[in-house]
Amino acid sequence: MKYSEEIQKLLPLGYIYLVILGILKESIFYYQLGINILKYSTIMDILISPIAEFTSNPITLAFIVSLCAFHFYLPRIFLKYKDNKRFQKSFDLKSTEGLSEEETKNYYIYASFKIFAVILLSFFIGTGLAGGYTTMDRIKNNKVDYNYTLNYNSGESEQIYLINSNSIYYFYVQKGHKTIKIVPIGAIKSVEKSLKVGILSK
């Protein structure tokens, strides 16, 4: 069986795993802000959370694309160096002695996915912990940029630091305050953002 056919079999499970990681990351991030994000999320928010994370900025997207490309070819690398004990030990691989060629290929495919899963788990937990801690610290120390303006349907406006948003809520801090507001998107007429030059500007 070809590598691509084996990978196609694992894709549905892989996406379910990504959704779980997305939920985990969001929960860790918002927990540090005192918010149970699942109460403010729809099923669609949960399903697209890993995609939203991957496309959050160019560096993250480049990292994920490179990681996927590397792990697509990793089983072939394992197979090429299957007799190199030092190489096999560095990736914690078992000996394939006694296995058929097909069994050996399948073992290396699953080993590659296992490594990929561990790296993604570390990435999502790490970004959730670091992002939540950094955001809360910046809010407490008033080091955030109030570069958004919310214009309400009532005609009122607020200059804010936008933490994030999903399909039904905005999460933000109003200028001059240190409390987090959660406002339904339906209450907002428009959102204005001050321009910043740079590929990583948010």
Short mmCIF file of C-alpha atoms in Angstrom, two decimals:
data_model
loop_
_atom_site.label_atom_id
_atom_site.label_comp_id
_atom_site.label_asym_id
_atom_site.label_seq_id
_atom_site.Cartn_x
_atom_site.Cartn_y
_atom_site.Cartn_z
CA MET A 1 0.00 0.00 0.00
CA LYS A 2 1.32 3.46 -0.89
CA TYR A 3 2.25 6.04 1.73
CA SER A 4 -0.46 8.38 0.47
CA GLU A 5 -3.13 5.70 0.94
CA GLU A 6 -2.03 5.05 4.52
CA ILE A 7 -2.01 8.78 5.28
CA GLN A 8 -5.51 9.18 3.82
CA LYS A 9 -6.75 6.54 6.25
CA LEU A 10 -5.37 8.55 9.17
CA LEU A 11 -6.65 11.97 8.08
CA PRO A 12 -10.14 11.75 9.69
CA LEU A 13 -8.63 10.75 13.03
CA GLY A 14 -6.03 13.44 12.58
CA TYR A 15 -8.64 16.16 12.18
CA ILE A 16 -10.55 14.97 15.26
CA TYR A 17 -7.25 15.14 17.14
CA LEU A 18 -6.70 18.70 15.88
CA VAL A 19 -10.17 19.74 17.05
CA ILE A 20 -9.43 18.34 20.51
CA LEU A 21 -6.13 20.23 20.56
CA GLY A 22 -7.93 23.41 19.51
CA ILE A 23 -10.41 23.04 22.37
CA LEU A 24 -7.55 22.36 24.78
CA LYS A 25 -5.57 25.39 23.63
CA GLU A 26 -8.54 27.76 23.79
CA SER A 27 -9.58 26.45 27.21
CA ILE A 28 -6.07 26.92 28.62
CA PHE A 29 -5.78 30.41 27.10
CA TYR A 30 -9.13 31.72 28.36
CA TYR A 31 -8.94 29.94 31.72
CA GLN A 32 -6.07 32.25 32.66
CA LEU A 33 -8.38 35.18 31.87
CA GLY A 34 -11.13 33.74 34.07
CA ILE A 35 -13.35 32.75 31.12
CA ASN A 36 -14.89 29.37 30.34
CA ILE A 37 -14.67 29.73 26.58
CA LEU A 38 -16.86 26.69 25.86
CA LYS A 39 -19.85 28.61 27.25
CA TYR A 40 -19.31 31.30 24.62
CA SER A 41 -18.52 29.06 21.62
CA THR A 42 -20.59 27.42 18.94
CA ILE A 43 -19.92 24.03 17.36
CA MET A 44 -18.54 25.85 14.30
CA ASP A 45 -16.09 27.81 16.47
CA ILE A 46 -14.83 24.53 17.91
CA LEU A 47 -14.53 22.81 14.52
CA ILE A 48 -12.54 25.62 12.91
CA SER A 49 -10.38 26.38 15.97
CA PRO A 50 -7.31 24.45 14.69
CA ILE A 51 -7.54 26.13 11.27
CA ALA A 52 -7.88 29.53 12.93
CA GLU A 53 -4.79 28.77 15.01
CA PHE A 54 -2.72 27.66 12.03
CA THR A 55 -3.57 30.79 10.04
CA SER A 56 -3.22 33.21 12.96
CA ASN A 57 0.02 34.64 11.56
CA PRO A 58 2.51 33.88 8.74
CA ILE A 59 5.13 32.36 11.06
CA THR A 60 2.69 29.84 12.52
CA LEU A 61 1.39 28.94 9.05
CA ALA A 62 4.93 28.47 7.69
CA PHE A 63 5.85 26.33 10.71
CA ILE A 64 2.81 24.06 10.30
CA VAL A 65 3.27 23.68 6.54
CA SER A 66 6.96 22.83 7.00
CA LEU A 67 6.10 20.38 9.78
CA CYS A 68 3.49 18.62 7.64
CA ALA A 69 5.87 18.40 4.67
CA PHE A 70 8.66 17.00 6.86
CA HIS A 71 6.44 14.35 8.46
CA PHE A 72 5.04 13.33 5.08
CA TYR A 73 8.54 12.22 4.07
CA LEU A 74 9.66 11.10 7.54
CA PRO A 75 8.57 7.43 7.06
CA ARG A 76 10.82 7.22 4.01
CA ILE A 77 13.70 8.65 6.02
CA PHE A 78 13.05 6.07 8.75
CA LEU A 79 13.06 3.33 6.13
CA LYS A 80 16.28 4.60 4.57
CA TYR A 81 18.11 4.57 7.91
CA LYS A 82 16.44 1.52 9.43
CA ASP A 83 19.82 -0.17 9.94
CA ASN A 84 21.34 2.87 11.64
CA LYS A 85 20.90 2.07 15.34
CA ARG A 86 21.90 5.55 16.52
CA PHE A 87 19.35 7.18 14.20
CA GLN A 88 16.62 4.75 15.22
CA LYS A 89 17.38 5.29 18.91
CA SER A 90 17.20 9.08 18.56
CA PHE A 91 13.56 8.75 17.41
CA ASP A 92 12.79 5.99 19.92
CA LEU A 93 12.01 3.49 17.16
CA LYS A 94 11.76 -0.24 17.70
CA SER A 95 13.64 -2.78 15.63
CA THR A 96 11.78 -3.89 12.52
CA GLU A 97 13.70 -7.12 12.30
CA GLY A 98 11.32 -9.95 11.47
CA LEU A 99 8.71 -7.65 9.95
CA SER A 100 7.75 -7.80 6.30
CA GLU A 101 8.46 -4.83 4.05
CA GLU A 102 4.79 -3.79 4.18
CA GLU A 103 4.67 -4.07 7.98
CA THR A 104 7.86 -2.07 8.27
CA LYS A 105 6.45 0.73 6.11
CA ASN A 106 3.23 0.82 8.14
CA TYR A 107 5.15 0.91 11.41
CA TYR A 108 7.20 3.90 10.26
CA ILE A 109 4.08 5.71 9.04
CA TYR A 110 2.40 5.36 12.43
CA ALA A 111 5.65 6.29 14.21
CA SER A 112 5.81 9.46 12.13
CA PHE A 113 2.21 10.36 13.02
CA LYS A 114 2.95 9.70 16.68
CA ILE A 115 5.87 12.14 16.64
CA PHE A 116 3.75 14.66 14.72
CA ALA A 117 0.95 14.33 17.29
CA VAL A 118 3.34 14.94 20.21
CA ILE A 119 4.81 18.03 18.52
CA LEU A 120 1.33 19.44 17.85
CA LEU A 121 0.26 18.73 21.43
CA SER A 122 3.29 20.63 22.73
CA PHE A 123 2.62 23.48 20.30
CA PHE A 124 -1.04 23.94 21.25
CA ILE A 125 -0.47 23.64 25.01
CA GLY A 126 2.55 25.93 24.83
CA THR A 127 0.77 28.65 22.84
CA GLY A 128 -2.27 28.39 25.11
CA LEU A 129 -0.23 28.76 28.29
CA ALA A 130 2.10 31.46 26.97
CA GLY A 131 -0.65 33.39 25.19
CA GLY A 132 -2.98 33.46 28.19
CA TYR A 133 -0.25 34.39 30.66
CA THR A 134 1.18 37.11 28.41
CA THR A 135 -2.23 38.60 27.67
CA MET A 136 -3.24 38.75 31.34
CA ASP A 137 0.14 40.21 32.33
CA ARG A 138 -0.09 42.93 29.68
CA ILE A 139 -3.63 43.82 30.75
CA LYS A 140 -2.64 44.06 34.42
CA ASN A 141 0.35 46.25 33.62
CA ASN A 142 -1.51 48.36 31.03
CA LYS A 143 0.89 47.41 28.23
CA VAL A 144 -1.73 46.66 25.59
CA ASP A 145 -2.43 48.63 22.43
CA TYR A 146 -5.94 50.07 22.23
CA ASN A 147 -5.93 50.00 18.45
CA TYR A 148 -9.56 48.99 17.87
CA THR A 149 -12.72 51.08 18.08
CA LEU A 150 -16.09 49.40 18.56
CA ASN A 151 -19.09 51.29 17.28
CA TYR A 152 -22.31 50.06 18.89
CA ASN A 153 -25.74 50.01 17.31
CA SER A 154 -26.79 52.49 20.01
CA GLY A 155 -24.36 55.07 18.58
CA GLU A 156 -21.80 54.74 21.41
CA SER A 157 -18.16 53.93 20.73
CA GLU A 158 -15.32 52.41 22.76
CA GLN A 159 -11.59 52.35 22.17
CA ILE A 160 -10.45 48.87 23.06
CA TYR A 161 -7.74 46.22 23.14
CA LEU A 162 -9.27 43.27 21.32
CA ILE A 163 -8.26 39.97 22.90
CA ASN A 164 -10.11 37.80 20.42
CA SER A 165 -13.48 37.08 18.88
CA ASN A 166 -15.51 34.15 17.63
CA SER A 167 -18.70 33.83 15.63
CA ILE A 168 -20.92 35.38 18.34
CA TYR A 169 -18.77 37.34 20.84
CA TYR A 170 -16.02 39.93 21.12
CA PHE A 171 -13.60 39.62 24.05
CA TYR A 172 -11.87 42.88 24.86
CA VAL A 173 -10.61 45.40 27.41
CA GLN A 174 -11.86 48.98 27.27
CA LYS A 175 -9.28 51.74 27.43
CA GLY A 176 -8.83 52.94 30.99
CA HIS A 177 -10.10 49.67 32.48
CA LYS A 178 -8.56 46.34 33.42
CA THR A 179 -11.68 44.19 33.25
CA ILE A 180 -12.53 41.93 30.34
CA LYS A 181 -15.79 42.60 28.52
CA ILE A 182 -17.71 40.00 26.54
CA VAL A 183 -20.13 41.55 24.05
CA PRO A 184 -22.37 39.84 21.46
CA ILE A 185 -21.40 40.61 17.88
CA GLY A 186 -25.01 41.55 17.16
CA ALA A 187 -24.64 44.61 19.40
CA ILE A 188 -21.76 45.96 17.28
CA LYS A 189 -22.41 48.11 14.23
CA SER A 190 -18.82 48.29 13.02
CA VAL A 191 -15.21 47.76 14.07
CA GLU A 192 -12.41 50.18 13.24
CA LYS A 193 -8.73 49.27 13.45
CA SER A 194 -5.76 51.59 13.37
CA LEU A 195 -3.31 50.61 10.65
CA LYS A 196 0.13 49.21 11.38
CA VAL A 197 2.77 48.52 8.80
CA GLY A 198 4.39 45.08 8.91
CA ILE A 199 3.66 41.48 8.03
CA LEU A 200 3.18 40.49 11.68
CA SER A 201 0.93 43.41 12.63
CA LYS A 202 -2.39 42.46 14.14
#
